[in-house]
Amino acid sequence: MIPGQRPVAVGEQVRRLLGPALLHEVNDPRLKRLTVSEVVMSRDLKHATVYVISAETPDARRRAEIDAGFERSIPFFRRLIGNRGGLRYVPKLRFVLDDTEDRAERIESLLGESTRTKTAS
């Protein structure tokens, strides 16, 4: 395996473990309707940033609930990776709400407004 590929491969492995667990095994209602979109591992494989997508655009209160739900569930997820992952080290997890789609939509709408403004002028 190419040296730089190992973090990518392990990140994908962790994503495949966490995704179904988030959908089917986590009972915390604050974490419902969330999907794991990507896991980015550090080079030493000891830290993982887990990006999740929400089915709805969360407001500030909902974001705080999601953060609290993940903070409480981190031990469960680490145990799951330790038991099923076959990794030498269980990475420290950090969950981040992935707002890439929201930002893309906002940029598209701004570009659309810019185009309409130029056409009207």
Short mmCIF file of N, CA and C in Angstrom, two decimals:
data_model
loop_
_atom_site.label_atom_id
_atom_site.label_comp_id
_atom_site.label_asym_id
_atom_site.label_seq_id
_atom_site.Cartn_x
_atom_site.Cartn_y
_atom_site.Cartn_z
N MET A 1 0.85 -1.19 0.00
CA MET A 1 0.00 0.00 0.00
C MET A 1 0.89 1.24 0.00
N ILE A 2 0.51 2.22 -0.76
CA ILE A 2 1.23 3.49 -0.82
C ILE A 2 1.13 4.14 0.56
N PRO A 3 2.27 4.68 1.10
CA PRO A 3 2.26 5.21 2.47
C PRO A 3 1.15 6.21 2.77
N GLY A 4 0.84 7.12 1.87
CA GLY A 4 -0.20 8.12 2.12
C GLY A 4 -1.60 7.57 2.04
N GLN A 5 -1.74 6.35 1.55
CA GLN A 5 -3.06 5.75 1.39
C GLN A 5 -3.58 5.11 2.68
N ARG A 6 -2.72 4.78 3.60
CA ARG A 6 -3.14 4.10 4.82
C ARG A 6 -4.18 4.91 5.61
N PRO A 7 -3.96 6.20 5.86
CA PRO A 7 -5.00 6.96 6.58
C PRO A 7 -6.34 6.99 5.83
N VAL A 8 -6.28 7.04 4.50
CA VAL A 8 -7.52 7.04 3.72
C VAL A 8 -8.24 5.71 3.87
N ALA A 9 -7.49 4.61 3.78
CA ALA A 9 -8.08 3.28 3.89
C ALA A 9 -8.67 3.05 5.29
N VAL A 10 -7.95 3.46 6.32
CA VAL A 10 -8.45 3.30 7.69
C VAL A 10 -9.67 4.20 7.92
N GLY A 11 -9.64 5.40 7.37
CA GLY A 11 -10.79 6.30 7.49
C GLY A 11 -12.03 5.69 6.86
N GLU A 12 -11.86 5.06 5.71
CA GLU A 12 -12.99 4.41 5.05
C GLU A 12 -13.49 3.23 5.89
N GLN A 13 -12.58 2.49 6.48
CA GLN A 13 -12.95 1.36 7.34
C GLN A 13 -13.75 1.86 8.55
N VAL A 14 -13.28 2.93 9.16
CA VAL A 14 -13.99 3.49 10.32
C VAL A 14 -15.36 4.02 9.89
N ARG A 15 -15.44 4.64 8.71
CA ARG A 15 -16.73 5.13 8.20
C ARG A 15 -17.72 3.97 8.03
N ARG A 16 -17.22 2.85 7.49
CA ARG A 16 -18.10 1.69 7.29
C ARG A 16 -18.56 1.09 8.62
N LEU A 17 -17.81 1.26 9.68
CA LEU A 17 -18.23 0.80 11.00
C LEU A 17 -19.22 1.75 11.65
N LEU A 18 -18.92 3.05 11.59
CA LEU A 18 -19.73 4.03 12.29
C LEU A 18 -21.07 4.32 11.61
N GLY A 19 -21.09 4.29 10.29
CA GLY A 19 -22.31 4.62 9.55
C GLY A 19 -23.50 3.76 9.96
N PRO A 20 -23.40 2.44 9.81
CA PRO A 20 -24.53 1.58 10.21
C PRO A 20 -24.82 1.65 11.71
N ALA A 21 -23.78 1.78 12.52
CA ALA A 21 -24.00 1.86 13.97
C ALA A 21 -24.80 3.11 14.32
N LEU A 22 -24.51 4.22 13.67
CA LEU A 22 -25.25 5.46 13.93
C LEU A 22 -26.72 5.29 13.54
N LEU A 23 -26.97 4.59 12.44
CA LEU A 23 -28.35 4.41 11.98
C LEU A 23 -29.13 3.39 12.80
N HIS A 24 -28.47 2.30 13.22
CA HIS A 24 -29.22 1.18 13.78
C HIS A 24 -28.93 0.84 15.23
N GLU A 25 -27.83 1.29 15.79
CA GLU A 25 -27.46 0.87 17.14
C GLU A 25 -27.51 1.98 18.19
N VAL A 26 -27.43 3.21 17.76
CA VAL A 26 -27.44 4.33 18.71
C VAL A 26 -28.89 4.68 19.03
N ASN A 27 -29.20 4.72 20.32
CA ASN A 27 -30.57 5.00 20.75
C ASN A 27 -30.81 6.45 21.14
N ASP A 28 -29.79 7.28 21.07
CA ASP A 28 -29.91 8.68 21.47
C ASP A 28 -30.76 9.43 20.43
N PRO A 29 -31.92 9.96 20.83
CA PRO A 29 -32.78 10.65 19.86
C PRO A 29 -32.13 11.91 19.25
N ARG A 30 -31.13 12.45 19.92
CA ARG A 30 -30.46 13.64 19.38
C ARG A 30 -29.66 13.30 18.13
N LEU A 31 -29.34 12.01 17.94
CA LEU A 31 -28.50 11.60 16.82
C LEU A 31 -29.29 10.94 15.69
N LYS A 32 -30.59 11.04 15.74
CA LYS A 32 -31.42 10.48 14.67
C LYS A 32 -31.34 11.37 13.44
N ARG A 33 -31.52 10.76 12.30
CA ARG A 33 -31.53 11.45 11.00
C ARG A 33 -30.16 12.05 10.66
N LEU A 34 -29.10 11.40 11.12
CA LEU A 34 -27.74 11.80 10.79
C LEU A 34 -27.06 10.68 10.02
N THR A 35 -26.16 11.03 9.12
CA THR A 35 -25.44 10.07 8.30
C THR A 35 -23.96 10.42 8.30
N VAL A 36 -23.10 9.42 8.42
CA VAL A 36 -21.66 9.65 8.35
C VAL A 36 -21.29 9.82 6.89
N SER A 37 -20.71 10.97 6.55
CA SER A 37 -20.34 11.23 5.15
C SER A 37 -18.88 10.91 4.88
N GLU A 38 -18.01 11.14 5.85
CA GLU A 38 -16.58 10.94 5.63
C GLU A 38 -15.87 10.85 6.98
N VAL A 39 -14.77 10.11 7.00
CA VAL A 39 -13.90 10.06 8.18
C VAL A 39 -12.49 10.37 7.71
N VAL A 40 -11.89 11.39 8.29
CA VAL A 40 -10.52 11.79 7.94
C VAL A 40 -9.62 11.43 9.10
N MET A 41 -8.64 10.58 8.82
CA MET A 41 -7.70 10.12 9.85
C MET A 41 -6.45 10.99 9.83
N SER A 42 -5.84 11.14 11.02
CA SER A 42 -4.54 11.80 11.08
C SER A 42 -3.50 10.84 10.52
N ARG A 43 -2.33 11.36 10.20
CA ARG A 43 -1.28 10.52 9.61
C ARG A 43 -0.86 9.38 10.52
N ASP A 44 -0.88 9.63 11.85
CA ASP A 44 -0.48 8.57 12.79
C ASP A 44 -1.64 7.65 13.18
N LEU A 45 -2.82 7.88 12.60
CA LEU A 45 -4.02 7.06 12.80
C LEU A 45 -4.57 7.11 14.22
N LYS A 46 -4.17 8.10 14.99
CA LYS A 46 -4.62 8.18 16.38
C LYS A 46 -5.78 9.16 16.59
N HIS A 47 -6.11 9.93 15.55
CA HIS A 47 -7.23 10.87 15.63
C HIS A 47 -8.08 10.74 14.37
N ALA A 48 -9.39 10.78 14.57
CA ALA A 48 -10.31 10.69 13.44
C ALA A 48 -11.32 11.82 13.55
N THR A 49 -11.49 12.54 12.45
CA THR A 49 -12.55 13.54 12.36
C THR A 49 -13.67 12.91 11.56
N VAL A 50 -14.84 12.78 12.18
CA VAL A 50 -15.98 12.14 11.58
C VAL A 50 -16.96 13.22 11.14
N TYR A 51 -17.19 13.32 9.84
CA TYR A 51 -18.12 14.30 9.30
C TYR A 51 -19.49 13.66 9.15
N VAL A 52 -20.51 14.32 9.67
CA VAL A 52 -21.88 13.81 9.59
C VAL A 52 -22.77 14.83 8.90
N ILE A 53 -23.76 14.31 8.21
CA ILE A 53 -24.73 15.14 7.49
C ILE A 53 -26.08 14.97 8.17
N SER A 54 -26.79 16.07 8.34
CA SER A 54 -28.12 16.05 8.92
C SER A 54 -29.15 16.08 7.80
N ALA A 55 -30.26 15.36 7.99
CA ALA A 55 -31.33 15.34 6.99
C ALA A 55 -31.97 16.72 6.84
N GLU A 56 -32.00 17.48 7.92
CA GLU A 56 -32.54 18.85 7.86
C GLU A 56 -31.42 19.83 8.20
N THR A 57 -31.60 21.07 7.84
CA THR A 57 -30.60 22.09 8.18
C THR A 57 -30.80 22.46 9.64
N PRO A 58 -29.85 22.11 10.50
CA PRO A 58 -30.05 22.35 11.94
C PRO A 58 -29.80 23.81 12.32
N ASP A 59 -30.62 24.30 13.25
CA ASP A 59 -30.37 25.62 13.80
C ASP A 59 -29.36 25.48 14.94
N ALA A 60 -29.05 26.58 15.59
CA ALA A 60 -28.02 26.58 16.63
C ALA A 60 -28.37 25.65 17.79
N ARG A 61 -29.64 25.63 18.19
CA ARG A 61 -30.07 24.77 19.29
C ARG A 61 -29.91 23.30 18.91
N ARG A 62 -30.30 22.96 17.69
CA ARG A 62 -30.19 21.57 17.22
C ARG A 62 -28.72 21.16 17.11
N ARG A 63 -27.87 22.07 16.65
CA ARG A 63 -26.43 21.78 16.56
C ARG A 63 -25.86 21.46 17.95
N ALA A 64 -26.29 22.23 18.95
CA ALA A 64 -25.82 22.00 20.32
C ALA A 64 -26.30 20.63 20.82
N GLU A 65 -27.54 20.25 20.49
CA GLU A 65 -28.05 18.93 20.86
C GLU A 65 -27.24 17.82 20.20
N ILE A 66 -26.94 17.99 18.92
CA ILE A 66 -26.15 16.99 18.19
C ILE A 66 -24.77 16.86 18.81
N ASP A 67 -24.14 17.99 19.10
CA ASP A 67 -22.81 17.96 19.72
C ASP A 67 -22.85 17.23 21.06
N ALA A 68 -23.86 17.52 21.87
CA ALA A 68 -23.99 16.87 23.17
C ALA A 68 -24.24 15.37 23.00
N GLY A 69 -25.04 14.99 22.03
CA GLY A 69 -25.31 13.58 21.77
C GLY A 69 -24.05 12.84 21.37
N PHE A 70 -23.25 13.44 20.51
CA PHE A 70 -22.00 12.79 20.11
C PHE A 70 -21.01 12.73 21.26
N GLU A 71 -20.94 13.77 22.05
CA GLU A 71 -20.02 13.77 23.19
C GLU A 71 -20.34 12.62 24.13
N ARG A 72 -21.62 12.39 24.34
CA ARG A 72 -22.05 11.29 25.22
C ARG A 72 -21.81 9.93 24.58
N SER A 73 -21.85 9.84 23.26
CA SER A 73 -21.76 8.56 22.55
C SER A 73 -20.34 8.17 22.14
N ILE A 74 -19.38 9.05 22.34
CA ILE A 74 -18.00 8.74 21.92
C ILE A 74 -17.48 7.44 22.54
N PRO A 75 -17.69 7.17 23.84
CA PRO A 75 -17.20 5.89 24.37
C PRO A 75 -17.80 4.68 23.65
N PHE A 76 -19.09 4.74 23.31
CA PHE A 76 -19.72 3.65 22.57
C PHE A 76 -19.05 3.45 21.21
N PHE A 77 -18.85 4.54 20.49
CA PHE A 77 -18.24 4.44 19.16
C PHE A 77 -16.79 3.93 19.24
N ARG A 78 -16.05 4.37 20.24
CA ARG A 78 -14.66 3.90 20.38
C ARG A 78 -14.63 2.41 20.72
N ARG A 79 -15.55 1.97 21.56
CA ARG A 79 -15.63 0.54 21.88
C ARG A 79 -15.97 -0.26 20.63
N LEU A 80 -16.89 0.24 19.85
CA LEU A 80 -17.30 -0.42 18.61
C LEU A 80 -16.10 -0.57 17.67
N ILE A 81 -15.34 0.50 17.49
CA ILE A 81 -14.15 0.45 16.62
C ILE A 81 -13.13 -0.53 17.19
N GLY A 82 -12.95 -0.51 18.51
CA GLY A 82 -12.00 -1.41 19.14
C GLY A 82 -12.39 -2.87 18.97
N ASN A 83 -13.68 -3.17 19.10
CA ASN A 83 -14.15 -4.55 19.00
C ASN A 83 -14.23 -5.06 17.57
N ARG A 84 -14.63 -4.19 16.65
CA ARG A 84 -14.89 -4.65 15.28
C ARG A 84 -13.87 -4.18 14.25
N GLY A 85 -13.03 -3.23 14.62
CA GLY A 85 -12.17 -2.59 13.62
C GLY A 85 -10.86 -3.30 13.32
N GLY A 86 -10.36 -4.07 14.26
CA GLY A 86 -9.08 -4.74 14.04
C GLY A 86 -7.91 -3.78 13.92
N LEU A 87 -8.00 -2.63 14.55
CA LEU A 87 -6.92 -1.64 14.50
C LEU A 87 -6.03 -1.78 15.73
N ARG A 88 -4.78 -1.42 15.57
CA ARG A 88 -3.85 -1.47 16.71
C ARG A 88 -4.25 -0.44 17.77
N TYR A 89 -4.60 0.76 17.32
CA TYR A 89 -5.02 1.83 18.22
C TYR A 89 -6.44 2.25 17.87
N VAL A 90 -7.22 2.54 18.87
CA VAL A 90 -8.55 3.09 18.64
C VAL A 90 -8.39 4.61 18.62
N PRO A 91 -8.75 5.24 17.50
CA PRO A 91 -8.52 6.68 17.41
C PRO A 91 -9.43 7.49 18.32
N LYS A 92 -8.94 8.65 18.72
CA LYS A 92 -9.79 9.62 19.41
C LYS A 92 -10.72 10.19 18.35
N LEU A 93 -11.99 10.31 18.68
CA LEU A 93 -12.98 10.73 17.70
C LEU A 93 -13.41 12.17 17.94
N ARG A 94 -13.60 12.87 16.84
CA ARG A 94 -14.17 14.22 16.87
C ARG A 94 -15.25 14.25 15.80
N PHE A 95 -16.46 14.56 16.20
CA PHE A 95 -17.59 14.61 15.27
C PHE A 95 -17.84 16.05 14.85
N VAL A 96 -18.01 16.22 13.54
CA VAL A 96 -18.22 17.56 12.98
C VAL A 96 -19.43 17.49 12.06
N LEU A 97 -20.34 18.44 12.22
CA LEU A 97 -21.49 18.52 11.33
C LEU A 97 -21.02 19.06 9.98
N ASP A 98 -21.17 18.27 8.95
CA ASP A 98 -20.70 18.61 7.61
C ASP A 98 -21.74 19.50 6.94
N ASP A 99 -21.37 20.75 6.72
CA ASP A 99 -22.31 21.69 6.10
C ASP A 99 -21.88 22.04 4.67
N THR A 100 -21.17 21.16 4.02
CA THR A 100 -20.68 21.39 2.66
C THR A 100 -21.84 21.65 1.70
N GLU A 101 -22.90 20.83 1.79
CA GLU A 101 -24.04 21.00 0.89
C GLU A 101 -24.72 22.34 1.11
N ASP A 102 -24.87 22.75 2.37
CA ASP A 102 -25.50 24.04 2.66
C ASP A 102 -24.68 25.18 2.09
N ARG A 103 -23.34 25.10 2.26
CA ARG A 103 -22.48 26.15 1.72
C ARG A 103 -22.54 26.17 0.19
N ALA A 104 -22.59 25.01 -0.43
CA ALA A 104 -22.67 24.93 -1.90
C ALA A 104 -23.97 25.56 -2.39
N GLU A 105 -25.08 25.26 -1.71
CA GLU A 105 -26.36 25.85 -2.10
C GLU A 105 -26.32 27.37 -1.95
N ARG A 106 -25.73 27.85 -0.87
CA ARG A 106 -25.63 29.29 -0.63
C ARG A 106 -24.80 29.96 -1.72
N ILE A 107 -23.68 29.34 -2.08
CA ILE A 107 -22.82 29.90 -3.13
C ILE A 107 -23.57 29.92 -4.46
N GLU A 108 -24.29 28.84 -4.77
CA GLU A 108 -25.06 28.80 -6.01
C GLU A 108 -26.12 29.90 -6.04
N SER A 109 -26.80 30.11 -4.91
CA SER A 109 -27.82 31.16 -4.89
C SER A 109 -27.19 32.54 -5.04
N LEU A 110 -26.02 32.76 -4.42
CA LEU A 110 -25.32 34.04 -4.58
C LEU A 110 -24.88 34.25 -6.02
N LEU A 111 -24.38 33.19 -6.64
CA LEU A 111 -23.97 33.30 -8.05
C LEU A 111 -25.18 33.56 -8.93
N GLY A 112 -26.30 32.92 -8.61
CA GLY A 112 -27.53 33.15 -9.37
C GLY A 112 -28.00 34.59 -9.25
N GLU A 113 -27.93 35.14 -8.03
CA GLU A 113 -28.32 36.54 -7.81
C GLU A 113 -27.39 37.47 -8.58
N SER A 114 -26.10 37.15 -8.57
CA SER A 114 -25.11 37.97 -9.28
C SER A 114 -25.41 37.96 -10.77
N THR A 115 -25.72 36.80 -11.31
CA THR A 115 -26.03 36.68 -12.74
C THR A 115 -27.30 37.45 -13.08
N ARG A 116 -28.34 37.34 -12.22
CA ARG A 116 -29.58 38.07 -12.47
C ARG A 116 -29.34 39.58 -12.41
N THR A 117 -28.52 40.03 -11.48
CA THR A 117 -28.23 41.46 -11.34
C THR A 117 -27.49 41.97 -12.57
N LYS A 118 -26.52 41.22 -13.07
CA LYS A 118 -25.76 41.65 -14.25
C LYS A 118 -26.66 41.67 -15.48
N THR A 119 -27.58 40.72 -15.59
CA THR A 119 -28.48 40.66 -16.73
C THR A 119 -29.48 41.81 -16.70
N ALA A 120 -29.90 42.21 -15.52
CA ALA A 120 -30.87 43.30 -15.37
C ALA A 120 -30.23 44.66 -15.66
N SER A 121 -28.92 44.76 -15.51
CA SER A 121 -28.26 46.04 -15.68
C SER A 121 -28.11 46.45 -17.11
#
